[in-house]
Each structure stands twice: as C-alpha cells, then as structure tokens.
Tab-separated table of C-alpha atoms and ligand atoms in Angstrom:
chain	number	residue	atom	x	y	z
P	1	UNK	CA	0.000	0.000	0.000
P	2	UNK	CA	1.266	3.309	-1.039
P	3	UNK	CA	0.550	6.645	0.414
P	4	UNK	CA	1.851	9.956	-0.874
P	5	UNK	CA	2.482	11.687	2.856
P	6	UNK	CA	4.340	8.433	4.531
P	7	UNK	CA	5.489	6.061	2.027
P	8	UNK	CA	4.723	2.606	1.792
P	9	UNK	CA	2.365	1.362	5.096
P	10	UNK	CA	0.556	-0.966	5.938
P	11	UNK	CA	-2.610	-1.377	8.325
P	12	UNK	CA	-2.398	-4.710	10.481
P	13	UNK	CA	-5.330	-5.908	12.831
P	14	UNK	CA	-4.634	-6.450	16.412
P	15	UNK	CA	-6.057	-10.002	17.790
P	16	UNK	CA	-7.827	-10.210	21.056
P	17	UNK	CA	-5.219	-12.357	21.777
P	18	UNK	CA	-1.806	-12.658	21.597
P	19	UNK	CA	-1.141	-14.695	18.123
P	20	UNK	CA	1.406	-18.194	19.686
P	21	UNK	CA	3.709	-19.637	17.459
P	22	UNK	CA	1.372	-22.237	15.594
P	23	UNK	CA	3.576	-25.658	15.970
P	24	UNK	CA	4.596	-24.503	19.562
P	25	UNK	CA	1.296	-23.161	21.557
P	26	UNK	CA	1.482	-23.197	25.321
P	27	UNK	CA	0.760	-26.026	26.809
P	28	UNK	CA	-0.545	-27.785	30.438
P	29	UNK	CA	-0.137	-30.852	31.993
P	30	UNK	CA	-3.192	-33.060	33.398
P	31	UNK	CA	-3.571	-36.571	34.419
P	32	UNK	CA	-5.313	-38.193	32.003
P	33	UNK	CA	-6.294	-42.249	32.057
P	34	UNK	CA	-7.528	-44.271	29.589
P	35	UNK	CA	-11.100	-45.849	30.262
P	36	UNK	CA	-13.749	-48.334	29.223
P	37	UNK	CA	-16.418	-47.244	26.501
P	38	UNK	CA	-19.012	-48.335	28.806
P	39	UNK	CA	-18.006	-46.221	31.744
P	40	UNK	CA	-17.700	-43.435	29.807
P	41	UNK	CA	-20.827	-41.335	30.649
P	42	UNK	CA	-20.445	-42.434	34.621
P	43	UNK	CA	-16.873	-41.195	34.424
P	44	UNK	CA	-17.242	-37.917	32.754
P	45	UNK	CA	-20.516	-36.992	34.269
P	46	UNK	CA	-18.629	-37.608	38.050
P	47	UNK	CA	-15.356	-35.756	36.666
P	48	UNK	CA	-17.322	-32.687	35.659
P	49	UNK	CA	-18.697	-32.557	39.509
P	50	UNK	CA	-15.739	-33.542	41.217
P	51	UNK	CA	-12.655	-32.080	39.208
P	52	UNK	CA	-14.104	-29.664	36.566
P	53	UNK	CA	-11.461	-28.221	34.361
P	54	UNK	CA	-12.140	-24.407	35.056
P	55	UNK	CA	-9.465	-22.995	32.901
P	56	UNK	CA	-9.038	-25.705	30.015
P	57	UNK	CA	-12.845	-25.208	29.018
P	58	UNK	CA	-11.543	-25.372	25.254
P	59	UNK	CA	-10.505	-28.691	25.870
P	60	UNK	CA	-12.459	-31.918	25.519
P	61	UNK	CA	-12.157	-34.045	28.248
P	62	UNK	CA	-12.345	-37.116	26.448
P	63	UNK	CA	-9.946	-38.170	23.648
P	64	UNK	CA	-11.323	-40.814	21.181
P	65	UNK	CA	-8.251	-43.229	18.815
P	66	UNK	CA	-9.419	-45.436	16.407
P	67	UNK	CA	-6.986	-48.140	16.934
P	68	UNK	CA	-6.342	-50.873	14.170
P	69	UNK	CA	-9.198	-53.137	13.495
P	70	UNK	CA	-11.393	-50.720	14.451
P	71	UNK	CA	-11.298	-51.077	17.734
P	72	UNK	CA	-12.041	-47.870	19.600
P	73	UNK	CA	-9.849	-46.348	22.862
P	74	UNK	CA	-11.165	-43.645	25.161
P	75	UNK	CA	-8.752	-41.720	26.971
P	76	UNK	CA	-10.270	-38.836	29.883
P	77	UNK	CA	-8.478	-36.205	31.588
P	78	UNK	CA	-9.070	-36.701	35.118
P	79	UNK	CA	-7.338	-33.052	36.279
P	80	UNK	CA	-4.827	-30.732	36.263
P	81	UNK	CA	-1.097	-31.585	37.002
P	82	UNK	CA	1.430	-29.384	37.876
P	83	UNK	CA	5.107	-29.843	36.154
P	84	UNK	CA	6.899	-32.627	37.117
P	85	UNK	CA	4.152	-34.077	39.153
P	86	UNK	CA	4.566	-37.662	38.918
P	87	UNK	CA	2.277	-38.555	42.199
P	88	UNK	CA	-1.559	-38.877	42.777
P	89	UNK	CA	-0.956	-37.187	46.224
P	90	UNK	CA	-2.734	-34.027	45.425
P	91	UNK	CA	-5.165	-35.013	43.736
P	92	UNK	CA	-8.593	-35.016	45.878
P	93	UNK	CA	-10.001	-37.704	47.680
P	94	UNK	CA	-13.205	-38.002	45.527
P	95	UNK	CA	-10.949	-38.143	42.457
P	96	UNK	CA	-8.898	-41.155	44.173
P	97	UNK	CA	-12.157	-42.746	45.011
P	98	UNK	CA	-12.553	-42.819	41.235
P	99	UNK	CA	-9.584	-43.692	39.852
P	100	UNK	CA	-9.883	-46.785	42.720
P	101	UNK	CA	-13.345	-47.784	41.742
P	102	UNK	CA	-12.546	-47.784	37.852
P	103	UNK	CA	-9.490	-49.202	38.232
P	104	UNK	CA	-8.065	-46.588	35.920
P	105	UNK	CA	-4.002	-46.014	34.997
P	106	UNK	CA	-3.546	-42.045	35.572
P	107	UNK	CA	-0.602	-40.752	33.189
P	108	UNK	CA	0.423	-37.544	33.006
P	109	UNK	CA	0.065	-35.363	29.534
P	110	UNK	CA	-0.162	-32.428	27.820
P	111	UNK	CA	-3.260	-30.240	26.695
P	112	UNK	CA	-2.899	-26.865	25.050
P	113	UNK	CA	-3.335	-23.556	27.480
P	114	UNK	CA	-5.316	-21.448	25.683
P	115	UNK	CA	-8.523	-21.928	23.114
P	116	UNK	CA	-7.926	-21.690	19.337
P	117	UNK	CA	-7.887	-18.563	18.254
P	118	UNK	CA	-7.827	-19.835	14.151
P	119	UNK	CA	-8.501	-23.134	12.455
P	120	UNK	CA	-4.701	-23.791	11.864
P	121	UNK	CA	-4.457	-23.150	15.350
P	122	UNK	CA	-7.341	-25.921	16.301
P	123	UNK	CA	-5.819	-28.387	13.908
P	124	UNK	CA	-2.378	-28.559	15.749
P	125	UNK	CA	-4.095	-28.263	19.105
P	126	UNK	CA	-6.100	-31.105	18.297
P	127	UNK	CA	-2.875	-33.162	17.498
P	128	UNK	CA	-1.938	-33.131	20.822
P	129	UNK	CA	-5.065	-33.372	23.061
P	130	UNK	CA	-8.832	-32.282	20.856
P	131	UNK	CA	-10.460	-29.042	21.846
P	132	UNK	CA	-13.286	-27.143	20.710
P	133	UNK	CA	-12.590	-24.131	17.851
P	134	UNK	CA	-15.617	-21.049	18.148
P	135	UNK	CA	-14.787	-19.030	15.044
P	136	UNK	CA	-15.488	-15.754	15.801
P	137	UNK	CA	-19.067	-14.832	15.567
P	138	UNK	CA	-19.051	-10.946	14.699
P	139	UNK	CA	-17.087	-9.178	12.016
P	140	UNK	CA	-16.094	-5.604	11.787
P	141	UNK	CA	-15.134	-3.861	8.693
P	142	UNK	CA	-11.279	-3.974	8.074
P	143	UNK	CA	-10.534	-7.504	10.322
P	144	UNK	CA	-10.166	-9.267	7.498
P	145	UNK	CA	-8.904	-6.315	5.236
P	146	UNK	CA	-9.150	-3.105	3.814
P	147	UNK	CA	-10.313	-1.942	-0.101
P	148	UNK	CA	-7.630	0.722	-1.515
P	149	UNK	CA	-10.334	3.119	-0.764
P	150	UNK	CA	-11.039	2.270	2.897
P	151	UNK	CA	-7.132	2.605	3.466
P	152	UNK	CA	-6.488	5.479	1.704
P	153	UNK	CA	-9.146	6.955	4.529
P	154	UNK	CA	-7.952	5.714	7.692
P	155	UNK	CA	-4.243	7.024	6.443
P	156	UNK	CA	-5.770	10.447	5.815
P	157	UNK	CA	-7.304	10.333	9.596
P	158	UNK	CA	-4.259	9.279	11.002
P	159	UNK	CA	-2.359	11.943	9.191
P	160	UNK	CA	-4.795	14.380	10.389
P	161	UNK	CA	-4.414	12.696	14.183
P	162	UNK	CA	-0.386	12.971	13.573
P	163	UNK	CA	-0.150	17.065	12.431
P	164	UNK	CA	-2.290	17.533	15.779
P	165	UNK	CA	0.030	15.882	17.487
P	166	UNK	CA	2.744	18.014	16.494
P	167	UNK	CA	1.026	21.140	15.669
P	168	UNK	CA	2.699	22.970	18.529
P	169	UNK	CA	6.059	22.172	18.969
P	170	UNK	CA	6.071	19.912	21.783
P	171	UNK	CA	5.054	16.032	20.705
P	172	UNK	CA	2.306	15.164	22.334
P	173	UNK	CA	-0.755	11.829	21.655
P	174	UNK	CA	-3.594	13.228	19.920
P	175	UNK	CA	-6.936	11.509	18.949
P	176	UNK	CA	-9.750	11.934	16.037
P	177	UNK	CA	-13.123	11.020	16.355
P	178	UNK	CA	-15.187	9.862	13.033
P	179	UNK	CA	-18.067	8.805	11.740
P	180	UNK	CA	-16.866	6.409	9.252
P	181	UNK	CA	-20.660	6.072	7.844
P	182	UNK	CA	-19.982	10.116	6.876
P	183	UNK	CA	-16.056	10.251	6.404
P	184	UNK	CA	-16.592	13.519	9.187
P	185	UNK	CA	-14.516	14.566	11.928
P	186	UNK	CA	-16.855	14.262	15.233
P	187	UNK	CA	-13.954	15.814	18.010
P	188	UNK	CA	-10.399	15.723	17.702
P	189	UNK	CA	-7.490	16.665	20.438
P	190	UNK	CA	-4.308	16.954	21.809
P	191	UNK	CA	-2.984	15.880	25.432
P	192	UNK	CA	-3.755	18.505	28.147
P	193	UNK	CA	-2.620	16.839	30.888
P	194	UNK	CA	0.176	19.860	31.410
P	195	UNK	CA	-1.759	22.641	29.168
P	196	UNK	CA	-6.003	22.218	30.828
P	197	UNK	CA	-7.274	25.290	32.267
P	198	UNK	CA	-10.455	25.274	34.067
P	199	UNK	CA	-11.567	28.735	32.252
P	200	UNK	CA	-10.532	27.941	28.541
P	201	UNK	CA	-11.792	25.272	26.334
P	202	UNK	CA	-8.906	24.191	24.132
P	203	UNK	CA	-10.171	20.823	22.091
P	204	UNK	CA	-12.032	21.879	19.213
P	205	UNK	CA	-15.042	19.955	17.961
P	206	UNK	CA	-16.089	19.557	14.362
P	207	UNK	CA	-20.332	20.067	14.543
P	208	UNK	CA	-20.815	20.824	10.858
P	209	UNK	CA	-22.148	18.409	8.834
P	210	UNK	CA	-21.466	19.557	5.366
P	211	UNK	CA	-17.548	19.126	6.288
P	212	UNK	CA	-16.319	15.693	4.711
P	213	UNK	CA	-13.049	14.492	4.922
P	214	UNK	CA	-11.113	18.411	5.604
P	215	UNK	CA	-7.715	17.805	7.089
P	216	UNK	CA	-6.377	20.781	8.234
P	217	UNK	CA	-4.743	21.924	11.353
P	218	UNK	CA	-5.138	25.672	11.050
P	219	UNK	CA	-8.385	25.283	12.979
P	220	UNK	CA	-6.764	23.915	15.821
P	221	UNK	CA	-6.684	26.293	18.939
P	222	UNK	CA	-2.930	25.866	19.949
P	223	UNK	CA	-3.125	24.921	23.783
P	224	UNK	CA	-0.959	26.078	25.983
P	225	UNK	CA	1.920	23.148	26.856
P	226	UNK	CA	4.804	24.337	28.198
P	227	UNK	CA	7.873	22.667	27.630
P	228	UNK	CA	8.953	20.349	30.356
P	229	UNK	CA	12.635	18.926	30.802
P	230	UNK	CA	12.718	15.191	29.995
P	231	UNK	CA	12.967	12.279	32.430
P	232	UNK	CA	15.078	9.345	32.816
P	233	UNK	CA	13.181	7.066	29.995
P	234	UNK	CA	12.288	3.135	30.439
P	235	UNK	CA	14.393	0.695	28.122
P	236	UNK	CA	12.021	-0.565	26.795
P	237	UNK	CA	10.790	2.406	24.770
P	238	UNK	CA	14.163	2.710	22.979
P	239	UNK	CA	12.825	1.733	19.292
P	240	UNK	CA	11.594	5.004	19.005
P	241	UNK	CA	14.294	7.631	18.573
P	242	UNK	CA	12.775	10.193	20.722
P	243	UNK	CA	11.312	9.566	24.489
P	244	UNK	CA	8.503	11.516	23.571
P	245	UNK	CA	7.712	12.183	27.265
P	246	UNK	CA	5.160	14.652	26.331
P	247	UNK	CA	3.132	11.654	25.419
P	248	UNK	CA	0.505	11.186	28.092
P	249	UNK	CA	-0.364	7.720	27.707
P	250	UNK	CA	2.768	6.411	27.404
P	251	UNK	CA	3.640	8.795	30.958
P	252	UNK	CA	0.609	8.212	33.051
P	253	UNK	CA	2.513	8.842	35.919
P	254	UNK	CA	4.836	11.581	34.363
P	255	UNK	CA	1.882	14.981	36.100
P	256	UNK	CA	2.876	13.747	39.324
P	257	UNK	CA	6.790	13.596	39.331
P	258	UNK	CA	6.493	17.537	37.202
P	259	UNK	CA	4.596	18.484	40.002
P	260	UNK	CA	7.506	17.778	42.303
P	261	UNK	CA	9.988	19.291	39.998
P	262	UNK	CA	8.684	22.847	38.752
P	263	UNK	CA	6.787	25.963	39.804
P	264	UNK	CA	3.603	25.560	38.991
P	265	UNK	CA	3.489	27.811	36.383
P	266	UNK	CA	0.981	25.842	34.017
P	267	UNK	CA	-2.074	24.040	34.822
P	268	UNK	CA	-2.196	20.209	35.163
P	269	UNK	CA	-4.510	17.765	34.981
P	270	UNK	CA	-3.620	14.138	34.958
P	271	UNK	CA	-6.815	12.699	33.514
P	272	UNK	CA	-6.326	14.186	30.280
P	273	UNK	CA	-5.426	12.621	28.049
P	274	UNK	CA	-5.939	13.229	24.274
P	275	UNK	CA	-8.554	10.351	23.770
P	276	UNK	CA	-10.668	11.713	26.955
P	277	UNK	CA	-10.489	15.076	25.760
P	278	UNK	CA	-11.730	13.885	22.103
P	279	UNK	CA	-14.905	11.611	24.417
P	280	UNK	CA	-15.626	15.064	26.124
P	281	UNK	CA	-16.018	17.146	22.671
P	282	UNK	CA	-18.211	14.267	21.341
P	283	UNK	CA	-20.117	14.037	24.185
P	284	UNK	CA	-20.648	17.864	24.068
P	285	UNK	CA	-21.582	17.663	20.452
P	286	UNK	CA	-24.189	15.274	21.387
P	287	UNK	CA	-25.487	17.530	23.995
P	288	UNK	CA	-25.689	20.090	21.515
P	289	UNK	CA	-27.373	18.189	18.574
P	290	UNK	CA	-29.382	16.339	20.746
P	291	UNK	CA	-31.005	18.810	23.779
P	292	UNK	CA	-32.572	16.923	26.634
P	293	UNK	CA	-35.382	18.130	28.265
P	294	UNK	CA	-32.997	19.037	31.343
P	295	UNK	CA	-30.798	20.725	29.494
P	296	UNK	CA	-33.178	23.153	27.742
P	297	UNK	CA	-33.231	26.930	28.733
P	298	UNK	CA	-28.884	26.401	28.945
P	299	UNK	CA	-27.185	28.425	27.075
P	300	UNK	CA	-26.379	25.833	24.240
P	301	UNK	CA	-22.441	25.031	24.068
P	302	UNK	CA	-20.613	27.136	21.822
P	303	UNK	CA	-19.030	25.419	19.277
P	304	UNK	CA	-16.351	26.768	17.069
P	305	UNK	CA	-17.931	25.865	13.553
P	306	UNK	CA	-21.019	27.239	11.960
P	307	UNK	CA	-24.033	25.160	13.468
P	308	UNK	CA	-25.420	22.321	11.825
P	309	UNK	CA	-28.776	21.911	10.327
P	310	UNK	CA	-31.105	20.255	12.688
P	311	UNK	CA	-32.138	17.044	10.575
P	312	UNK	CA	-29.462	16.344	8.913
P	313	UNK	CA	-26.800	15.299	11.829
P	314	UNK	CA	-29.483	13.111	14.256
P	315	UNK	CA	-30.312	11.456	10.563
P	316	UNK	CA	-26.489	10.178	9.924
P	317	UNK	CA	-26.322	8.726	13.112
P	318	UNK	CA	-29.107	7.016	12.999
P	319	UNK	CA	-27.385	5.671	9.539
P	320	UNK	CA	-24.210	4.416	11.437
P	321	UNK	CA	-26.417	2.789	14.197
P	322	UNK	CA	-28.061	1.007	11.596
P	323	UNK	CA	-25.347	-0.551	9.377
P	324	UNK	CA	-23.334	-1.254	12.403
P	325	UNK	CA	-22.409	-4.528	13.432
P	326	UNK	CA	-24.201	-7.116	14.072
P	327	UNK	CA	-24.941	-9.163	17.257
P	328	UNK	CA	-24.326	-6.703	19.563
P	329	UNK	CA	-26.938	-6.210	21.906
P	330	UNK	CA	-26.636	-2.779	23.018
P	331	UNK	CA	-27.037	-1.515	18.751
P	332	UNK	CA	-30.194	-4.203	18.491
P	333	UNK	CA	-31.203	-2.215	21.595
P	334	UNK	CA	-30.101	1.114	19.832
P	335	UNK	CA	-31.801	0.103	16.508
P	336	UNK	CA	-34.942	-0.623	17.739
P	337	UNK	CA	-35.087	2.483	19.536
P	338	UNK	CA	-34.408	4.437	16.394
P	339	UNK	CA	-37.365	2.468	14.891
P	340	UNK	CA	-39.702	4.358	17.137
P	341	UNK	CA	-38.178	7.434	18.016
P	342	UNK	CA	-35.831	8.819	15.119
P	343	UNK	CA	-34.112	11.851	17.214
P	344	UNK	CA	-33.148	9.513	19.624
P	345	UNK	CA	-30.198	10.533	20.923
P	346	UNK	CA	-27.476	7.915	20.357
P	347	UNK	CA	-25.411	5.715	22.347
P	348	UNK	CA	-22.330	7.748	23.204
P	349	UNK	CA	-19.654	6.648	20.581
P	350	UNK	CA	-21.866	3.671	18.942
P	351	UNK	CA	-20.561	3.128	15.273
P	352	UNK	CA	-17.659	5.546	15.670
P	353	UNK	CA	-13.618	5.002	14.993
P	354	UNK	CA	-10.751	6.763	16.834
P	355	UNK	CA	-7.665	7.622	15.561
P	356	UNK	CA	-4.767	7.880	18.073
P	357	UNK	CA	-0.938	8.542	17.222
P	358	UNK	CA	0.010	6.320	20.271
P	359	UNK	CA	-1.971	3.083	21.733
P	360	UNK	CA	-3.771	4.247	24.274
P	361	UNK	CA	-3.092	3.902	28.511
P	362	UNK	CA	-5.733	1.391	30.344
P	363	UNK	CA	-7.729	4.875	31.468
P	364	UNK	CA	-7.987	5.677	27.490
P	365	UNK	CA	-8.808	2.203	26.044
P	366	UNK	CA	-11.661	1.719	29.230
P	367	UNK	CA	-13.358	4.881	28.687
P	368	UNK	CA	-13.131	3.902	24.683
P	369	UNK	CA	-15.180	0.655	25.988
P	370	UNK	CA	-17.497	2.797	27.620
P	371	UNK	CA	-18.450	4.700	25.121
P	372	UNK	CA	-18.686	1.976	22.470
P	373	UNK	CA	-16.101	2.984	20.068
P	374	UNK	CA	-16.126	0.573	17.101
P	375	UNK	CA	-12.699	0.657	16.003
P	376	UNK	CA	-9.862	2.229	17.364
P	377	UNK	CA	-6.591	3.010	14.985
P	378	UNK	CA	-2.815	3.572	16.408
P	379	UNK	CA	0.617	4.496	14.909
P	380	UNK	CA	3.021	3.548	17.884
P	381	UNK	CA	2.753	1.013	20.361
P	382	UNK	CA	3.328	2.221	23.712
P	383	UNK	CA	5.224	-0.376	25.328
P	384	UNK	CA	5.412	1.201	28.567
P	385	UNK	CA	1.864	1.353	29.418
P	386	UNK	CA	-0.155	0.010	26.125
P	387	UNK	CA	-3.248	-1.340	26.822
P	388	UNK	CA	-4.321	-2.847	23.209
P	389	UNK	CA	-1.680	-5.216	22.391
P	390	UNK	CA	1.881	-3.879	24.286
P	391	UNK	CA	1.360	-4.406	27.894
P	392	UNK	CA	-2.707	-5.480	27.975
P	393	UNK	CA	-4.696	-6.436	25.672
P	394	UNK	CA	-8.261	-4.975	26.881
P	395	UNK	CA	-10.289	-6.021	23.435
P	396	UNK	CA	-9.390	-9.740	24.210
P	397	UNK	CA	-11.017	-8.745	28.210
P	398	UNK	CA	-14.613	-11.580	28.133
P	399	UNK	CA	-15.523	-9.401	31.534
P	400	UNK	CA	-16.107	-6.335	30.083
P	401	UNK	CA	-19.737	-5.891	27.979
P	402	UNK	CA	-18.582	-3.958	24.202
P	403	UNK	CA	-15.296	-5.375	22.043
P	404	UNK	CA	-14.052	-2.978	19.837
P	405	UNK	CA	-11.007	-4.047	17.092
P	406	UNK	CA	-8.114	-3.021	17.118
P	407	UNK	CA	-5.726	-1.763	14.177
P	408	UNK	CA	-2.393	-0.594	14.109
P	409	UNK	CA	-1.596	1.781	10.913
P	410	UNK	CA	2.070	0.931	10.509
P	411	UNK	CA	4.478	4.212	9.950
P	412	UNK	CA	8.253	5.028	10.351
P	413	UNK	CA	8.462	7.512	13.468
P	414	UNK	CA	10.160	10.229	10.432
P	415	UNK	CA	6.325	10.124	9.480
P	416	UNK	CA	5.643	12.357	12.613
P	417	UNK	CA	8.634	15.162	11.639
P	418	UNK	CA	7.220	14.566	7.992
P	419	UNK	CA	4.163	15.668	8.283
P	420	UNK	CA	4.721	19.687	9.236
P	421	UNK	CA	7.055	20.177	6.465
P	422	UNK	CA	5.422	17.874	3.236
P	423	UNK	CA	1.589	18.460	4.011
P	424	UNK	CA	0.629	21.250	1.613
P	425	UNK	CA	-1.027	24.501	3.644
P	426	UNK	CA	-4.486	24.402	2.458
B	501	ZN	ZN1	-4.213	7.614	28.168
C-alpha cells in the first residue's frame, strides 16, 4: 500500500489475543487415564462434579483413537497436574475414590493452554489433546482487510491525528473522532494533561455536517503546553528515537513527578489525556445536537464551527447505528429504539472510529469501551503502558460488555517530523 504523505504502510489488525507460534502453543499438563467405553458417561458426568477443568474449558475431556481393526480407545483427563508431578498425592479424595473404583491407569500429559484462536491453530491443538474451535461470531469492517479506498481513509485520519500531534512544537498523543458512515470529523485533540485550564476550552469539535473528509490543522486552537525537561526514559521504549515524554499515555505517571519538579506555572490535569479530551467534545456535540429536556433553557455550548442543520446530523447517526455490526446487543437495543423514536439521541460513541498517534493507557482504552467505540486506529505502540496489544490487551477482556477491534496503521516515526514540512497549507 502506497501513500503519498508516509510512504509505503501498511494497516495490520490487532487479535484479542496474543497470536502463539502455531507448531509450539502453550501447553498444560493433566492426568489423564484411559477408560472403558461403557463407563464413559459415569466417568465424565462424576469428573465434571468432582474435578471440573475451570481454565481448560476449550478442551475436551475425552480423547477418542481409532486403533487398528477398528477397535475404539477412550482416553479422559481426570485433572490438572502441575510440572513434574509424577504422584496422585494431590489429587482429591473423591478423584482417588474414582480412579480406585474404575481401576483406571492415571498418566500424566499435555493439553494446550489457551482456546484456538484460528482453524490452523485448532488443527495442531487437536494433534496433541482435541479441543473445541468457536470461530469468531461478529465481524467488523477492516478484520479481514481493507479496499484501496477504505485505506487510503484511515491514512488520511491518522495523518490528520499525527499534524495535531505536532502542531505545537512539543510532541504530544492526539486523537480523532469519526463517523466512518460520513467520512466527518466528530472531536479531535491533543494531550492537556500539562496545558487544561479550568476557564478555557482548548479541544475543538467539528459540529458541521457539510464538512467531509477536511484535514487541516489551522483550525486547531494551539493549547498552551509548556515545555517540560525530559525524564530518565524506560528501556524498553528505545525503538523510538525520541522519548517523547510529552506523550501522556505512554507517561501516566509523568503529572505527578512535574509536580515535584517545577513551579507551577501551568495548569495540570492528569486525567487528560488526548482520547478523553476527544470523548468530552463528542459528548458535548451530542449535547448540543441532541437537547434533553434538562438541558433546555442552557445556554447551548458554543461550538467553534457554523451550526449544523437540525435534521441532517441526528439522521447520519441514525445511519451508522443502523449498518453497524451485528450481534451486539446494546445496537439491536439502539436500533430498535431508532425504529420508534428517530431523534433519539445515540449511544455515546456507537458506530464511531478513533484515531490515536500512540496506543492508548488502560484509562484511554476503558473509557473507549465505555463509550462503544467501534474501532480504534494507532501508529506507535506504547510499550510502557499500552493497553491494546503492548502491555494489555483490553479487546481480548470476556468481563467487560462492548469489544471494539483493534488496528495498528504501521508508519516510520520520520512520518511524525514529515508531516509539518510535506503536508501542503491548504
Ligand atoms: Zn491515556
């Protein structure tokens, strides 16, 4: 893929789960023993009550070899093992009972860790011990590849997310908001975490509607970050030139140890971060297109674009709701809403993408899970605090109620000097 601003790149999807090296996957012991045909039911339906395998749920207890001649051999997995664990000494006295009353031969083998994430995957798995594959149910645009057109958008995004970044000297994470369904710019902004001031309102928010696909940065109110002396940097950040310790998501931590080390001659605010800062603007727009009753007699929020026309907004969202994925509850919920009541107001972020220059903290990716972002787009991993891929891997998290995906837009870190000096002033 070629792109005129940042050479050739490349847009890769980030898995819930950590991708394992397909002929060597991770691996568990148990104690397994091989057992009658005709005491299979007995056996299995006592094992699941007595020893159930809470973390190997992908794997099937039983193991079925057709043997030559036909003759069939069951093999069951009676429980976990630790390493090395040659005895039946642990192993509970209801299991021993079993194993006594069966007269079964415990051995000790191996079962892979972790549930398929692919069919390869499944197919060596199942070479060792068989467990169960789940393809994934749901598919969002992009997991399994972009069109030429598609890409060419998410670069321009990103290149608009990157010239915020470094619109103002100091580098800092910034983060876009779009409505894919509309190619438009809901919020964008830069860290504040060192620039916030409780009487000025520095993100800017993009409320018209007739503005597709603009990337420009002379809108952008320049905030005020002061320039703050650089601390000792972790290792394992070094594959990027520069520490970047402007960056707050990569420096969650970095507000309280300037506090100890300067006047306070700026404002600080630890929570944020470019990505909350975007979620505030949006929310604001929201507020703005879509009054509630409590809100009305406020003076509406002034928003630094001409206002938008009153139908035509509520009536794209109600769009992006609608071809949004499916089998997610919360949009069924959200569509059949919109059925009855077409200025609705919408979920939060339902149906939108975000654009960040750096993977987002944990505080950034869980408030992007709260507010149902649909796709979320980095540059640079942020190995010191990541938490979609470096150091957590929160779309992969079963507890928590909306998945997003994940994609990393792959760029040389010259892409971020680049783009001041080659992007043509419009
Ligand atoms: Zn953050």
């Amino acid at each position: 893929m070629m792109n005129k601003q940042f050479g050739t790149c490349e847009i890769v999807h980030i898995p819930e789960k950590e991708p394992h090296d397909l002929h060597n996957q991770p691996t568990e012991f148990v104690f397994a023993s091989a057992i009658d045909p005709q005491n299979a039911n007995h056996i299995v339906r006592r094992l699941n009550q007595i020893a159930p395998l809470e973390n190997l749920r992908h794997v099937k207890r039983i193991q079925k070899k057709v043997l030559e001649r036909g003759q069939v051999q069951l093999s069951v997995i009676l429980c976990a093992a630790s390493e090395g664990d040659n005895q039946l000494d642990s192993v509970p006295p209801a299991l021993q009972e079993l194993i006594s009353s069966f007269q079964l031969s415990p051995f000790i083998t191996k079962v892979c860790k972790y549930a398929a994430t692919s069919k390869e995957e499944w197919q060596e798995q199942c070479k060792i011990w068989p467990t169960s594959y789940h393809p994934r149910t749901y598919n969002i645009d992009g997991i399994t590849g972009f069109s030429d057109e598609n890409s060419e958008c998410i670069f321009k995004f990103m290149q608009s997310a990157m010239e915020l970044a470094t619109s103002d000297g100091v580098v800092v994470n910034a983060a876009v908001i779009v409505d894919p369904s509309a190619k438009q710019i809901i919020s964008r902004a830069r860290d504040q975490v060192f620039a916030w001031s409780p009487n000025k309102e520095n993100s800017s928010i993009d409320s018209s509607c007739n503005r597709k696909s603009e990337f420009s940065s002379s809108d952008v109110i320049s905030n005020n970050f002061a320039t703050h002396e650089s601390f000792q940097v972790n290792e394992s950040n070094k594959q990027l030139k520069q520490p970047y310790t402007g960056v707050a998501c990569l420096y969650p931590w970095q507000w309280a140890k300037q506090q100890l080390h300067s006047q306070s001659s700026y404002y600080c605010h630890p929570l944020r971060h470019a990505a909350m800062v975007a979620v505030e603007s949006s929310a604001a727009r929201d507020r703005y297109l879509f009054p509630s009753e409590e809100n009305n007699g406020e003076k509406p929020l002034e928003l630094d674009h001409e206002n938008p026309s009153s139908t035509s907004s509520p009536a794209k969202r109600q769009k992006t709701v609608c071809t949004a994925v499916e089998n997610d509850d919360d949009q069924l919920k959200a569509r059949s809403q919109s059925s009855n009541q077409l200025l609705e107001r919408p979920y939060l972020c339902t149906g939108y993408d975000i654009y960040l220059v750096w993977e987002p903290c944990t505080m950034c990716a869980m408030a992007l899970v709260h507010q149902r972002i649909r796709r979320i787009f980095y540059a640079f991993p942020n190995r010191n605090a990541g938490a979609l891929g470096s150091v957590h891997r929160l779309q992969g998290e079963k507890s928590l109620n909306h998945h997003y995906a994940v994609f990393r837009v792959l760029l040389p870190e010259e892409a971020l000097h680049k783009c001041h000096t080659e992007v043509p002033q419009t």
